[in-house]
mmCIF file of C-alpha atoms in Angstrom:
data_model
loop_
_atom_site.group_PDB
_atom_site.id
_atom_site.type_symbol
_atom_site.label_atom_id
_atom_site.label_comp_id
_atom_site.label_asym_id
_atom_site.label_seq_id
_atom_site.Cartn_x
_atom_site.Cartn_y
_atom_site.Cartn_z
ATOM 1 C CA UNK E 1 -247.692 -203.818 171.235
ATOM 2 C CA UNK E 2 -250.583 -202.590 169.169
ATOM 3 C CA UNK E 3 -248.260 -202.055 166.312
ATOM 4 C CA UNK E 4 -247.439 -205.702 166.193
ATOM 5 C CA UNK E 5 -251.058 -206.680 166.325
ATOM 6 C CA UNK E 6 -251.823 -204.440 163.402
ATOM 7 C CA UNK E 7 -248.747 -205.359 161.511
ATOM 8 C CA UNK E 8 -248.939 -209.083 161.806
ATOM 9 C CA UNK E 9 -251.353 -209.649 158.905
ATOM 10 C CA UNK E 10 -249.279 -207.214 156.895
ATOM 11 C CA UNK E 11 -246.112 -208.993 157.787
ATOM 12 C CA UNK E 12 -247.388 -212.292 156.502
ATOM 13 C CA UNK E 13 -245.653 -212.922 153.224
ATOM 14 C CA UNK E 14 -247.838 -212.732 150.187
ATOM 15 C CA UNK E 15 -247.554 -215.828 148.097
ATOM 16 C CA UNK E 16 -246.493 -215.064 144.577
ATOM 17 C CA UNK E 17 -247.090 -218.368 142.874
ATOM 18 C CA UNK E 18 -247.561 -221.951 143.743
ATOM 19 C CA UNK E 19 -245.001 -223.071 141.221
ATOM 20 C CA UNK E 20 -247.474 -225.587 139.802
ATOM 21 C CA UNK E 21 -249.058 -224.984 136.458
ATOM 22 C CA UNK E 22 -252.800 -224.597 136.644
ATOM 23 C CA UNK E 23 -252.951 -224.237 140.430
ATOM 24 C CA UNK E 24 -253.698 -220.630 141.330
ATOM 25 C CA UNK E 25 -252.759 -218.998 144.593
ATOM 26 C CA UNK E 26 -255.630 -218.872 147.045
ATOM 27 C CA UNK E 27 -255.127 -215.845 149.258
ATOM 28 C CA UNK E 28 -257.515 -216.821 152.030
ATOM 29 C CA UNK E 29 -256.305 -220.404 152.121
ATOM 30 C CA UNK E 30 -256.585 -220.778 155.831
ATOM 31 C CA UNK E 31 -260.311 -219.932 155.986
ATOM 32 C CA UNK E 32 -261.055 -222.134 152.995
ATOM 33 C CA UNK E 33 -259.216 -225.030 154.593
ATOM 34 C CA UNK E 34 -260.964 -224.621 157.925
ATOM 35 C CA UNK E 35 -264.368 -224.582 156.298
ATOM 36 C CA UNK E 36 -263.560 -227.585 154.149
ATOM 37 C CA UNK E 37 -262.281 -229.590 157.040
ATOM 38 C CA UNK E 38 -265.257 -228.826 159.252
ATOM 39 C CA UNK E 39 -267.544 -229.814 156.417
ATOM 40 C CA UNK E 40 -265.638 -233.084 155.980
ATOM 41 C CA UNK E 41 -265.927 -233.862 159.675
ATOM 42 C CA UNK E 42 -269.639 -233.335 159.469
ATOM 43 C CA UNK E 43 -270.073 -235.477 156.388
ATOM 44 C CA UNK E 44 -268.037 -238.354 157.719
ATOM 45 C CA UNK E 45 -270.633 -238.984 160.391
ATOM 46 C CA UNK E 46 -272.706 -240.816 157.867
ATOM 47 C CA UNK E 47 -270.111 -243.531 157.580
ATOM 48 C CA UNK E 48 -270.552 -246.382 160.097
ATOM 49 C CA UNK E 49 -268.385 -246.106 163.152
ATOM 50 C CA UNK E 50 -266.077 -249.069 162.939
ATOM 51 C CA UNK E 51 -264.994 -248.586 159.316
ATOM 52 C CA UNK E 52 -261.292 -248.000 158.845
ATOM 53 C CA UNK E 53 -262.104 -245.265 156.364
ATOM 54 C CA UNK E 54 -263.958 -243.206 158.978
ATOM 55 C CA UNK E 55 -261.183 -243.564 161.541
ATOM 56 C CA UNK E 56 -258.577 -242.505 159.011
ATOM 57 C CA UNK E 57 -260.466 -239.495 157.724
ATOM 58 C CA UNK E 58 -261.313 -238.323 161.195
ATOM 59 C CA UNK E 59 -257.763 -238.724 162.283
ATOM 60 C CA UNK E 60 -256.010 -236.748 159.612
ATOM 61 C CA UNK E 61 -258.825 -234.196 159.111
ATOM 62 C CA UNK E 62 -258.934 -233.296 162.809
ATOM 63 C CA UNK E 63 -255.174 -233.043 162.921
ATOM 64 C CA UNK E 64 -255.061 -230.749 159.926
ATOM 65 C CA UNK E 65 -257.944 -228.668 161.263
ATOM 66 C CA UNK E 66 -256.138 -228.274 164.557
ATOM 67 C CA UNK E 67 -252.956 -227.107 162.860
ATOM 68 C CA UNK E 68 -254.895 -224.668 160.655
ATOM 69 C CA UNK E 69 -256.652 -223.168 163.605
ATOM 70 C CA UNK E 70 -253.523 -222.742 165.600
ATOM 71 C CA UNK E 71 -251.354 -221.207 162.960
ATOM 72 C CA UNK E 72 -252.264 -217.919 161.365
ATOM 73 C CA UNK E 73 -249.818 -217.923 158.489
ATOM 74 C CA UNK E 74 -250.022 -220.160 155.443
ATOM 75 C CA UNK E 75 -246.327 -220.706 155.595
ATOM 76 C CA UNK E 76 -246.491 -221.966 159.139
ATOM 77 C CA UNK E 77 -249.298 -224.302 158.195
ATOM 78 C CA UNK E 78 -247.323 -225.739 155.306
ATOM 79 C CA UNK E 79 -244.223 -226.193 157.418
ATOM 80 C CA UNK E 80 -246.013 -227.841 160.260
ATOM 81 C CA UNK E 81 -248.112 -230.219 158.241
ATOM 82 C CA UNK E 82 -245.359 -231.159 155.870
ATOM 83 C CA UNK E 83 -247.936 -232.094 153.261
ATOM 84 C CA UNK E 84 -247.115 -229.776 150.443
ATOM 85 C CA UNK E 85 -248.630 -226.389 149.650
ATOM 86 C CA UNK E 86 -251.898 -225.109 150.978
ATOM 87 C CA UNK E 87 -253.404 -225.048 147.527
ATOM 88 C CA UNK E 88 -252.653 -228.752 147.241
ATOM 89 C CA UNK E 89 -254.233 -229.221 150.649
ATOM 90 C CA UNK E 90 -257.329 -227.426 149.425
ATOM 91 C CA UNK E 91 -257.439 -229.677 146.388
ATOM 92 C CA UNK E 92 -257.130 -232.811 148.523
ATOM 93 C CA UNK E 93 -259.875 -231.619 150.845
ATOM 94 C CA UNK E 94 -262.232 -230.883 147.990
ATOM 95 C CA UNK E 95 -261.553 -234.342 146.469
ATOM 96 C CA UNK E 96 -262.237 -235.955 149.804
ATOM 97 C CA UNK E 97 -265.616 -234.202 149.935
ATOM 98 C CA UNK E 98 -266.396 -235.407 146.445
ATOM 99 C CA UNK E 99 -265.424 -238.889 147.460
ATOM 100 C CA UNK E 100 -267.669 -238.741 150.513
ATOM 101 C CA UNK E 101 -270.660 -237.780 148.460
ATOM 102 C CA UNK E 102 -269.953 -240.614 146.001
ATOM 103 C CA UNK E 103 -269.562 -243.060 148.842
ATOM 104 C CA UNK E 104 -272.855 -241.937 150.325
ATOM 105 C CA UNK E 105 -274.467 -242.709 147.031
ATOM 106 C CA UNK E 106 -272.884 -246.110 146.578
ATOM 107 C CA UNK E 107 -273.045 -247.163 150.225
ATOM 108 C CA UNK E 108 -270.399 -249.964 150.235
ATOM 109 C CA UNK E 109 -270.130 -250.232 153.981
ATOM 110 C CA UNK E 110 -270.625 -253.352 155.913
ATOM 111 C CA UNK E 111 -269.150 -256.825 155.353
ATOM 112 C CA UNK E 112 -271.350 -259.503 153.844
ATOM 113 C CA UNK E 113 -271.589 -262.754 155.745
ATOM 114 C CA UNK E 114 -269.740 -264.947 153.366
ATOM 115 C CA UNK E 115 -266.941 -262.500 152.899
ATOM 116 C CA UNK E 116 -263.557 -263.933 152.624
ATOM 117 C CA UNK E 117 -260.547 -262.028 151.458
ATOM 118 C CA UNK E 118 -257.428 -263.816 150.447
ATOM 119 C CA UNK E 119 -254.347 -261.955 151.623
ATOM 120 C CA UNK E 120 -251.056 -262.874 150.111
ATOM 121 C CA UNK E 121 -247.871 -261.551 151.548
ATOM 122 C CA UNK E 122 -245.181 -262.305 149.141
ATOM 123 C CA UNK E 123 -241.808 -261.503 150.576
ATOM 124 C CA UNK E 124 -239.711 -262.711 147.711
ATOM 125 C CA UNK E 125 -236.797 -260.339 147.610
ATOM 126 C CA UNK E 126 -235.818 -258.302 144.603
ATOM 127 C CA UNK E 127 -232.486 -259.292 143.050
ATOM 128 C CA UNK E 128 -229.650 -257.181 144.280
ATOM 129 C CA UNK E 129 -228.713 -255.697 140.948
ATOM 130 C CA UNK E 130 -232.091 -254.157 140.351
ATOM 131 C CA UNK E 131 -232.129 -250.434 141.260
ATOM 132 C CA UNK E 132 -235.011 -249.623 143.525
ATOM 133 C CA UNK E 133 -236.340 -246.143 143.532
ATOM 134 C CA UNK E 134 -237.531 -245.748 147.059
ATOM 135 C CA UNK E 135 -239.708 -242.779 147.758
ATOM 136 C CA UNK E 136 -238.919 -240.272 150.491
ATOM 137 C CA UNK E 137 -240.453 -240.357 153.934
ATOM 138 C CA UNK E 138 -244.136 -239.677 154.283
ATOM 139 C CA UNK E 139 -245.462 -236.910 156.487
ATOM 140 C CA UNK E 140 -245.712 -237.647 160.158
ATOM 141 C CA UNK E 141 -249.439 -237.469 160.296
ATOM 142 C CA UNK E 142 -249.631 -240.283 157.799
ATOM 143 C CA UNK E 143 -248.116 -242.613 160.330
ATOM 144 C CA UNK E 144 -250.440 -241.343 162.983
ATOM 145 C CA UNK E 145 -253.325 -242.086 160.711
ATOM 146 C CA UNK E 146 -251.978 -245.488 159.881
ATOM 147 C CA UNK E 147 -251.821 -246.270 163.557
ATOM 148 C CA UNK E 148 -255.297 -245.031 164.081
ATOM 149 C CA UNK E 149 -256.495 -247.302 161.341
ATOM 150 C CA UNK E 150 -254.727 -250.544 162.085
ATOM 151 C CA UNK E 151 -256.751 -252.560 164.525
ATOM 152 C CA UNK E 152 -254.767 -252.875 167.750
ATOM 153 C CA UNK E 153 -255.877 -255.258 170.467
ATOM 154 C CA UNK E 154 -255.710 -252.465 172.985
ATOM 155 C CA UNK E 155 -257.310 -249.873 170.835
ATOM 156 C CA UNK E 156 -257.758 -246.371 171.929
ATOM 157 C CA UNK E 157 -256.799 -242.872 170.910
ATOM 158 C CA UNK E 158 -254.198 -242.671 168.142
ATOM 159 C CA UNK E 159 -250.621 -241.804 168.817
ATOM 160 C CA UNK E 160 -249.820 -238.304 169.860
ATOM 161 C CA UNK E 161 -249.844 -235.550 167.301
ATOM 162 C CA UNK E 162 -246.614 -234.577 165.737
ATOM 163 C CA UNK E 163 -244.685 -231.739 167.171
ATOM 164 C CA UNK E 164 -242.216 -231.546 164.387
ATOM 165 C CA UNK E 165 -243.010 -232.789 160.928
ATOM 166 C CA UNK E 166 -240.677 -233.892 158.273
ATOM 167 C CA UNK E 167 -240.979 -231.713 155.216
ATOM 168 C CA UNK E 168 -241.677 -233.798 152.105
ATOM 169 C CA UNK E 169 -238.865 -233.557 149.622
ATOM 170 C CA UNK L 1 -235.961 -252.591 171.142
ATOM 171 C CA UNK L 2 -238.598 -250.371 169.560
ATOM 172 C CA UNK L 3 -241.198 -249.341 172.042
ATOM 173 C CA UNK L 4 -244.053 -249.670 169.651
ATOM 174 C CA UNK L 5 -243.998 -251.764 166.519
ATOM 175 C CA UNK L 6 -246.964 -251.968 164.230
ATOM 176 C CA UNK L 7 -248.641 -255.303 164.568
ATOM 177 C CA UNK L 8 -250.133 -255.391 161.146
ATOM 178 C CA UNK L 9 -252.455 -258.323 160.513
ATOM 179 C CA UNK L 10 -250.718 -260.234 163.230
ATOM 180 C CA UNK L 11 -247.290 -259.822 161.816
ATOM 181 C CA UNK L 12 -244.645 -257.371 162.949
ATOM 182 C CA UNK L 13 -244.015 -254.959 160.218
ATOM 183 C CA UNK L 14 -240.306 -254.806 159.532
ATOM 184 C CA UNK L 15 -240.471 -251.398 157.867
ATOM 185 C CA UNK L 16 -242.367 -249.924 160.798
ATOM 186 C CA UNK L 17 -239.642 -251.189 163.068
ATOM 187 C CA UNK L 18 -237.161 -249.528 160.833
ATOM 188 C CA UNK L 19 -238.896 -246.239 161.146
ATOM 189 C CA UNK L 20 -238.841 -246.375 164.905
ATOM 190 C CA UNK L 21 -235.129 -247.107 164.815
ATOM 191 C CA UNK L 22 -234.632 -244.261 162.392
ATOM 192 C CA UNK L 23 -236.423 -241.740 164.536
ATOM 193 C CA UNK L 24 -234.541 -242.684 167.668
ATOM 194 C CA UNK L 25 -231.203 -242.907 165.938
ATOM 195 C CA UNK L 26 -228.755 -240.349 167.171
ATOM 196 C CA UNK L 27 -225.665 -239.861 165.177
ATOM 197 C CA UNK L 28 -223.008 -237.215 165.304
ATOM 198 C CA UNK L 29 -222.268 -237.693 161.649
ATOM 199 C CA UNK L 30 -225.133 -236.624 159.445
ATOM 200 C CA UNK L 31 -224.177 -239.158 156.808
ATOM 201 C CA UNK L 32 -225.275 -242.172 158.782
ATOM 202 C CA UNK L 33 -228.686 -240.798 159.346
ATOM 203 C CA UNK L 34 -228.938 -239.915 155.701
ATOM 204 C CA UNK L 35 -228.225 -243.528 154.779
ATOM 205 C CA UNK L 36 -231.542 -244.512 156.295
ATOM 206 C CA UNK L 37 -233.343 -242.504 153.702
ATOM 207 C CA UNK L 38 -232.580 -245.178 151.193
ATOM 208 C CA UNK L 39 -234.819 -247.734 152.855
ATOM 209 C CA UNK L 40 -238.131 -246.030 152.874
ATOM 210 C CA UNK L 41 -241.643 -247.165 153.284
ATOM 211 C CA UNK L 42 -243.168 -247.690 149.920
ATOM 212 C CA UNK L 43 -245.421 -250.390 151.194
ATOM 213 C CA UNK L 44 -247.078 -248.256 153.826
ATOM 214 C CA UNK L 45 -249.454 -246.582 151.426
ATOM 215 C CA UNK L 46 -250.616 -249.957 150.237
ATOM 216 C CA UNK L 47 -251.039 -251.240 153.776
ATOM 217 C CA UNK L 48 -252.997 -248.104 154.601
ATOM 218 C CA UNK L 49 -255.277 -248.862 151.673
ATOM 219 C CA UNK L 50 -255.901 -252.382 152.991
ATOM 220 C CA UNK L 51 -257.442 -250.977 156.069
ATOM 221 C CA UNK L 52 -259.368 -248.092 154.519
ATOM 222 C CA UNK L 53 -261.015 -249.835 151.522
ATOM 223 C CA UNK L 54 -264.612 -250.753 152.061
ATOM 224 C CA UNK L 55 -264.357 -254.450 152.502
ATOM 225 C CA UNK L 56 -267.091 -255.300 150.109
ATOM 226 C CA UNK L 57 -264.945 -254.315 147.193
ATOM 227 C CA UNK L 58 -261.865 -256.407 147.708
ATOM 228 C CA UNK L 59 -261.521 -260.073 147.075
ATOM 229 C CA UNK L 60 -257.852 -260.723 147.262
ATOM 230 C CA UNK L 61 -254.805 -258.639 148.090
ATOM 231 C CA UNK L 62 -251.243 -259.250 147.520
ATOM 232 C CA UNK L 63 -248.409 -257.225 148.904
ATOM 233 C CA UNK L 64 -245.037 -257.942 147.561
ATOM 234 C CA UNK L 65 -241.886 -256.194 146.415
ATOM 235 C CA UNK L 66 -242.749 -257.202 142.888
ATOM 236 C CA UNK L 67 -245.954 -255.265 142.728
ATOM 237 C CA UNK L 68 -248.903 -254.660 144.994
ATOM 238 C CA UNK L 69 -252.154 -256.054 143.807
ATOM 239 C CA UNK L 70 -255.758 -256.079 144.857
ATOM 240 C CA UNK L 71 -258.495 -258.017 143.259
ATOM 241 C CA UNK L 72 -262.072 -256.998 143.090
ATOM 242 C CA UNK L 73 -265.437 -258.110 141.696
ATOM 243 C CA UNK L 74 -266.831 -256.984 138.425
ATOM 244 C CA UNK L 75 -269.260 -254.436 139.842
ATOM 245 C CA UNK L 76 -266.712 -252.395 141.685
ATOM 246 C CA UNK L 77 -263.656 -251.383 139.664
ATOM 247 C CA UNK L 78 -265.085 -248.007 138.810
ATOM 248 C CA UNK L 79 -265.853 -247.279 142.436
ATOM 249 C CA UNK L 80 -262.546 -248.572 143.590
ATOM 250 C CA UNK L 81 -260.643 -246.461 141.123
ATOM 251 C CA UNK L 82 -262.622 -243.372 142.065
ATOM 252 C CA UNK L 83 -261.761 -244.027 145.665
ATOM 253 C CA UNK L 84 -258.115 -244.384 144.879
ATOM 254 C CA UNK L 85 -258.068 -241.238 142.828
ATOM 255 C CA UNK L 86 -259.790 -238.958 145.270
ATOM 256 C CA UNK L 87 -258.796 -240.121 148.705
ATOM 257 C CA UNK L 88 -256.239 -237.950 150.408
ATOM 258 C CA UNK L 89 -253.759 -240.662 151.246
ATOM 259 C CA UNK L 90 -253.931 -242.672 148.050
ATOM 260 C CA UNK L 91 -253.825 -239.995 145.417
ATOM 261 C CA UNK L 92 -253.492 -242.141 142.329
ATOM 262 C CA UNK L 93 -254.153 -239.815 139.523
ATOM 263 C CA UNK L 94 -252.461 -241.541 136.664
ATOM 264 C CA UNK L 95 -253.636 -244.715 135.065
ATOM 265 C CA UNK L 96 -250.646 -246.247 133.435
ATOM 266 C CA UNK L 97 -252.243 -249.148 131.639
ATOM 267 C CA UNK L 98 -255.360 -251.231 131.398
ATOM 268 C CA UNK L 99 -254.775 -254.596 129.934
ATOM 269 C CA UNK L 100 -256.330 -258.016 129.923
ATOM 270 C CA UNK L 101 -255.126 -261.515 130.615
ATOM 271 C CA UNK L 102 -256.619 -264.648 129.229
ATOM 272 C CA UNK L 103 -256.704 -267.748 131.380
ATOM 273 C CA UNK L 104 -258.611 -270.181 129.246
ATOM 274 C CA UNK L 105 -258.871 -272.840 131.962
ATOM 275 C CA UNK L 106 -260.941 -270.633 134.268
ATOM 276 C CA UNK L 107 -264.621 -270.071 134.117
ATOM 277 C CA UNK L 108 -264.293 -266.298 134.022
ATOM 278 C CA UNK L 109 -261.470 -266.416 131.634
ATOM 279 C CA UNK L 110 -260.373 -262.844 131.275
ATOM 280 C CA UNK L 111 -258.774 -260.670 133.863
ATOM 281 C CA UNK L 112 -258.786 -256.972 133.326
ATOM 282 C CA UNK L 113 -255.806 -255.374 135.037
ATOM 283 C CA UNK L 114 -255.603 -251.706 135.918
ATOM 284 C CA UNK L 115 -252.114 -250.407 136.576
ATOM 285 C CA UNK L 116 -252.112 -247.148 138.488
ATOM 286 C CA UNK L 117 -249.520 -244.724 139.696
ATOM 287 C CA UNK L 118 -249.656 -242.127 142.424
ATOM 288 C CA UNK L 119 -247.325 -239.299 141.670
ATOM 289 C CA UNK L 120 -247.976 -237.689 144.990
ATOM 290 C CA UNK L 121 -246.857 -240.651 147.072
ATOM 291 C CA UNK L 122 -244.693 -242.386 144.489
ATOM 292 C CA UNK L 123 -246.477 -245.702 144.703
ATOM 293 C CA UNK L 124 -247.979 -248.069 142.243
ATOM 294 C CA UNK L 125 -250.932 -250.312 142.649
ATOM 295 C CA UNK L 126 -252.558 -252.872 140.445
ATOM 296 C CA UNK L 127 -256.225 -253.636 140.488
ATOM 297 C CA UNK L 128 -257.603 -256.750 138.881
ATOM 298 C CA UNK L 129 -261.066 -257.820 137.899
ATOM 299 C CA UNK L 130 -262.216 -261.017 136.309
ATOM 300 C CA UNK L 131 -264.671 -261.222 133.436
ATOM 301 C CA UNK L 132 -265.881 -263.720 130.908
ATOM 302 C CA UNK L 133 -266.733 -263.188 127.274
ATOM 303 C CA UNK L 134 -270.086 -261.676 127.832
ATOM 304 C CA UNK L 135 -269.480 -259.579 130.960
ATOM 305 C CA UNK L 136 -269.357 -255.897 130.390
ATOM 306 C CA UNK L 137 -267.056 -253.754 132.480
ATOM 307 C CA UNK L 138 -267.925 -250.199 133.475
ATOM 308 C CA UNK L 139 -265.576 -247.758 131.886
ATOM 309 C CA UNK L 140 -263.276 -245.756 134.111
ATOM 310 C CA UNK L 141 -262.974 -242.904 131.660
ATOM 311 C CA UNK L 142 -264.406 -240.266 133.970
ATOM 312 C CA UNK L 143 -261.723 -240.473 136.652
ATOM 313 C CA UNK L 144 -258.956 -241.341 134.127
ATOM 314 C CA UNK L 145 -259.427 -239.908 130.679
ATOM 315 C CA UNK L 146 -256.478 -241.845 129.282
ATOM 316 C CA UNK L 147 -258.386 -245.036 129.988
ATOM 317 C CA UNK L 148 -260.431 -244.446 126.858
ATOM 318 C CA UNK L 149 -257.737 -245.900 124.613
ATOM 319 C CA UNK L 150 -256.845 -248.699 127.033
ATOM 320 C CA UNK L 151 -260.425 -249.832 127.165
ATOM 321 C CA UNK L 152 -260.635 -249.807 123.390
ATOM 322 C CA UNK L 153 -257.527 -251.943 123.346
ATOM 323 C CA UNK L 154 -259.005 -254.427 125.780
ATOM 324 C CA UNK L 155 -262.162 -254.620 123.734
ATOM 325 C CA UNK L 156 -260.230 -255.103 120.504
ATOM 326 C CA UNK L 157 -257.775 -257.614 121.739
ATOM 327 C CA UNK L 158 -259.981 -259.597 124.062
ATOM 328 C CA UNK L 159 -263.571 -258.868 123.483
ATOM 329 C CA UNK L 160 -264.353 -257.464 126.946
ATOM 330 C CA UNK L 161 -266.656 -254.565 126.218
ATOM 331 C CA UNK L 162 -267.797 -251.697 128.374
ATOM 332 C CA UNK L 163 -271.201 -250.292 129.185
ATOM 333 C CA UNK L 164 -271.645 -246.697 128.160
ATOM 334 C CA UNK L 165 -268.194 -246.317 126.897
ATOM 335 C CA UNK L 166 -267.847 -243.000 125.131
ATOM 336 C CA UNK L 167 -266.005 -244.353 122.149
ATOM 337 C CA UNK L 168 -265.680 -248.100 121.705
ATOM 338 C CA UNK L 169 -264.123 -249.036 118.393
ATOM 339 C CA UNK L 170 -261.256 -251.109 117.254
ATOM 340 C CA UNK L 171 -257.873 -249.674 117.792
ATOM 341 C CA UNK L 172 -255.090 -252.088 116.868
ATOM 342 C CA UNK L 173 -256.567 -254.548 114.417
ATOM 343 C CA UNK L 174 -257.201 -254.128 110.770
ATOM 344 C CA UNK L 175 -260.563 -252.748 109.520
ATOM 345 C CA UNK L 176 -262.916 -255.654 109.128
ATOM 346 C CA UNK L 177 -260.843 -257.955 111.184
ATOM 347 C CA UNK L 178 -262.869 -260.663 112.804
ATOM 348 C CA UNK L 179 -261.889 -262.102 116.061
ATOM 349 C CA UNK L 180 -259.982 -260.926 119.057
ATOM 350 C CA UNK L 181 -256.296 -261.498 118.605
ATOM 351 C CA UNK L 182 -254.917 -261.807 122.108
ATOM 352 C CA UNK L 183 -257.259 -264.551 123.129
ATOM 353 C CA UNK L 184 -255.473 -267.815 123.503
ATOM 354 C CA UNK L 185 -257.613 -269.615 120.955
ATOM 355 C CA UNK L 186 -256.670 -267.436 118.050
ATOM 356 C CA UNK L 187 -253.563 -268.921 116.486
ATOM 357 C CA UNK L 188 -250.394 -266.887 116.108
ATOM 358 C CA UNK L 189 -250.663 -266.373 112.374
ATOM 359 C CA UNK L 190 -254.395 -265.850 112.349
ATOM 360 C CA UNK L 191 -256.930 -267.217 109.937
ATOM 361 C CA UNK L 192 -256.724 -264.841 107.033
ATOM 362 C CA UNK L 193 -253.894 -263.716 104.905
ATOM 363 C CA UNK L 194 -253.809 -260.587 102.890
ATOM 364 C CA UNK L 195 -252.287 -259.975 99.541
ATOM 365 C CA UNK L 196 -252.479 -257.534 96.692
ATOM 366 C CA UNK L 197 -254.266 -259.025 93.791
ATOM 367 C CA UNK L 198 -253.208 -257.686 90.424
ATOM 368 C CA UNK L 199 -256.256 -258.614 88.285
ATOM 369 C CA UNK L 200 -258.614 -257.096 90.824
ATOM 370 C CA UNK L 201 -256.346 -254.161 91.492
ATOM 371 C CA UNK L 202 -256.969 -254.246 95.238
ATOM 372 C CA UNK L 203 -255.931 -255.927 98.354
ATOM 373 C CA UNK L 204 -257.852 -259.158 99.035
ATOM 374 C CA UNK L 205 -258.078 -261.247 102.156
ATOM 375 C CA UNK L 206 -257.956 -264.947 101.666
ATOM 376 C CA UNK L 207 -257.826 -267.857 104.002
ATOM 377 C CA UNK L 208 -254.307 -268.493 104.959
ATOM 378 C CA UNK L 209 -251.974 -270.795 103.164
ATOM 379 C CA UNK L 210 -248.653 -270.591 104.712
ATOM 380 C CA UNK L 211 -245.721 -272.151 103.005
ATOM 381 C CA UNK L 212 -243.607 -274.544 104.863
ATOM 382 C CA UNK L 213 -240.619 -272.244 104.481
ATOM 383 C CA UNK L 214 -242.168 -269.634 106.634
ATOM 384 C CA UNK L 215 -242.943 -272.004 109.427
ATOM 385 C CA UNK L 216 -239.450 -273.196 110.082
ATOM 386 C CA UNK L 217 -238.394 -271.860 113.457
ATOM 387 C CA UNK L 218 -235.115 -272.726 115.014
ATOM 388 C CA UNK L 219 -234.305 -270.044 117.417
ATOM 389 C CA UNK L 220 -231.107 -271.657 118.718
ATOM 390 C CA UNK L 221 -229.172 -270.868 115.603
ATOM 391 C CA UNK L 222 -228.391 -267.258 114.643
ATOM 392 C CA UNK L 223 -228.338 -267.902 110.952
ATOM 393 C CA UNK L 224 -231.351 -267.309 108.828
ATOM 394 C CA UNK L 225 -233.308 -270.526 108.490
ATOM 395 C CA UNK L 226 -234.593 -272.031 105.334
ATOM 396 C CA UNK L 227 -236.329 -275.312 104.969
ATOM 397 C CA UNK L 228 -233.793 -276.777 102.582
ATOM 398 C CA UNK L 229 -231.057 -276.603 105.149
#
């Protein structure tokens, strides 16, 4: 029993390489991710409550934070989130923080009184002979975030967290 | 009947319905389920961006199979593009093109169009701003370094300049060319023609005198056209 407790950090596979040029392996990825996500959740408090941006960021950041805290192993984190490698997740979290500081500086929240936005939904179909390169399915948590963000008439907590995620091809 | 379809902007989203069907689809043959992968959501990133953009920035949005578009005011393209680049669910890190369009009948006659691509989510988005001859756009070179050349192109071809652009010079026109070629009021053959002058031993520019022969266009016939028939 004690052997397993000692051996578990040793049994975690060491990541050799990310496979992406210029992106180095971060050995303590989990701690870095947890700190970044908690920082993001703190910073997002400055955004007004009913903005779609705040809802979206809170939704996916808290989901990712939960997964990181539950899983010990970077491989488990990657598999459960389905969002690519942990180094990419770190990069995304850092960019989100940068974006938050920029948004705090610009302060674009709130809708002016004479705001009108013209929305065009053009459903003209593409001719059949044109090859369409459809992308693969997005990770599960994206759809959860999308649901959290779209204004439902009976709005409350977003849809349940994913138990199994689809790995992104 | 899907138990929960996205009611997006008051309309039922057909691709969301599809996804519900796909997830509940049980098939003994793997091939049938695989066929669903062909019809994937490439509009959902754009719809997500509708909800998450700060509303101040956006004036008009168009979602279509032919290209998703969002229009903004002149003050905001830099901020909007930074948002698109950095946000986790709209990682557009490549700017494909920045070009301009001239609508001479409008008050703000030029439209600057930013075409962007997200390699992470395989989605494209187009952002448009309108400007007139004297408006100056803010350059988007810091998020997208390749935009330096596109902005120079827009300046050269249309005359829409940028504030604090790192390097704004002409890129496609001749040295000493006056005018902005892609504006609608500059004629197709320009105002000046260029020829090598033997007495002066250099190339001179002179006002154009085009011969009638050159101007004979009959595109219906494949034979080379000459004015004498």
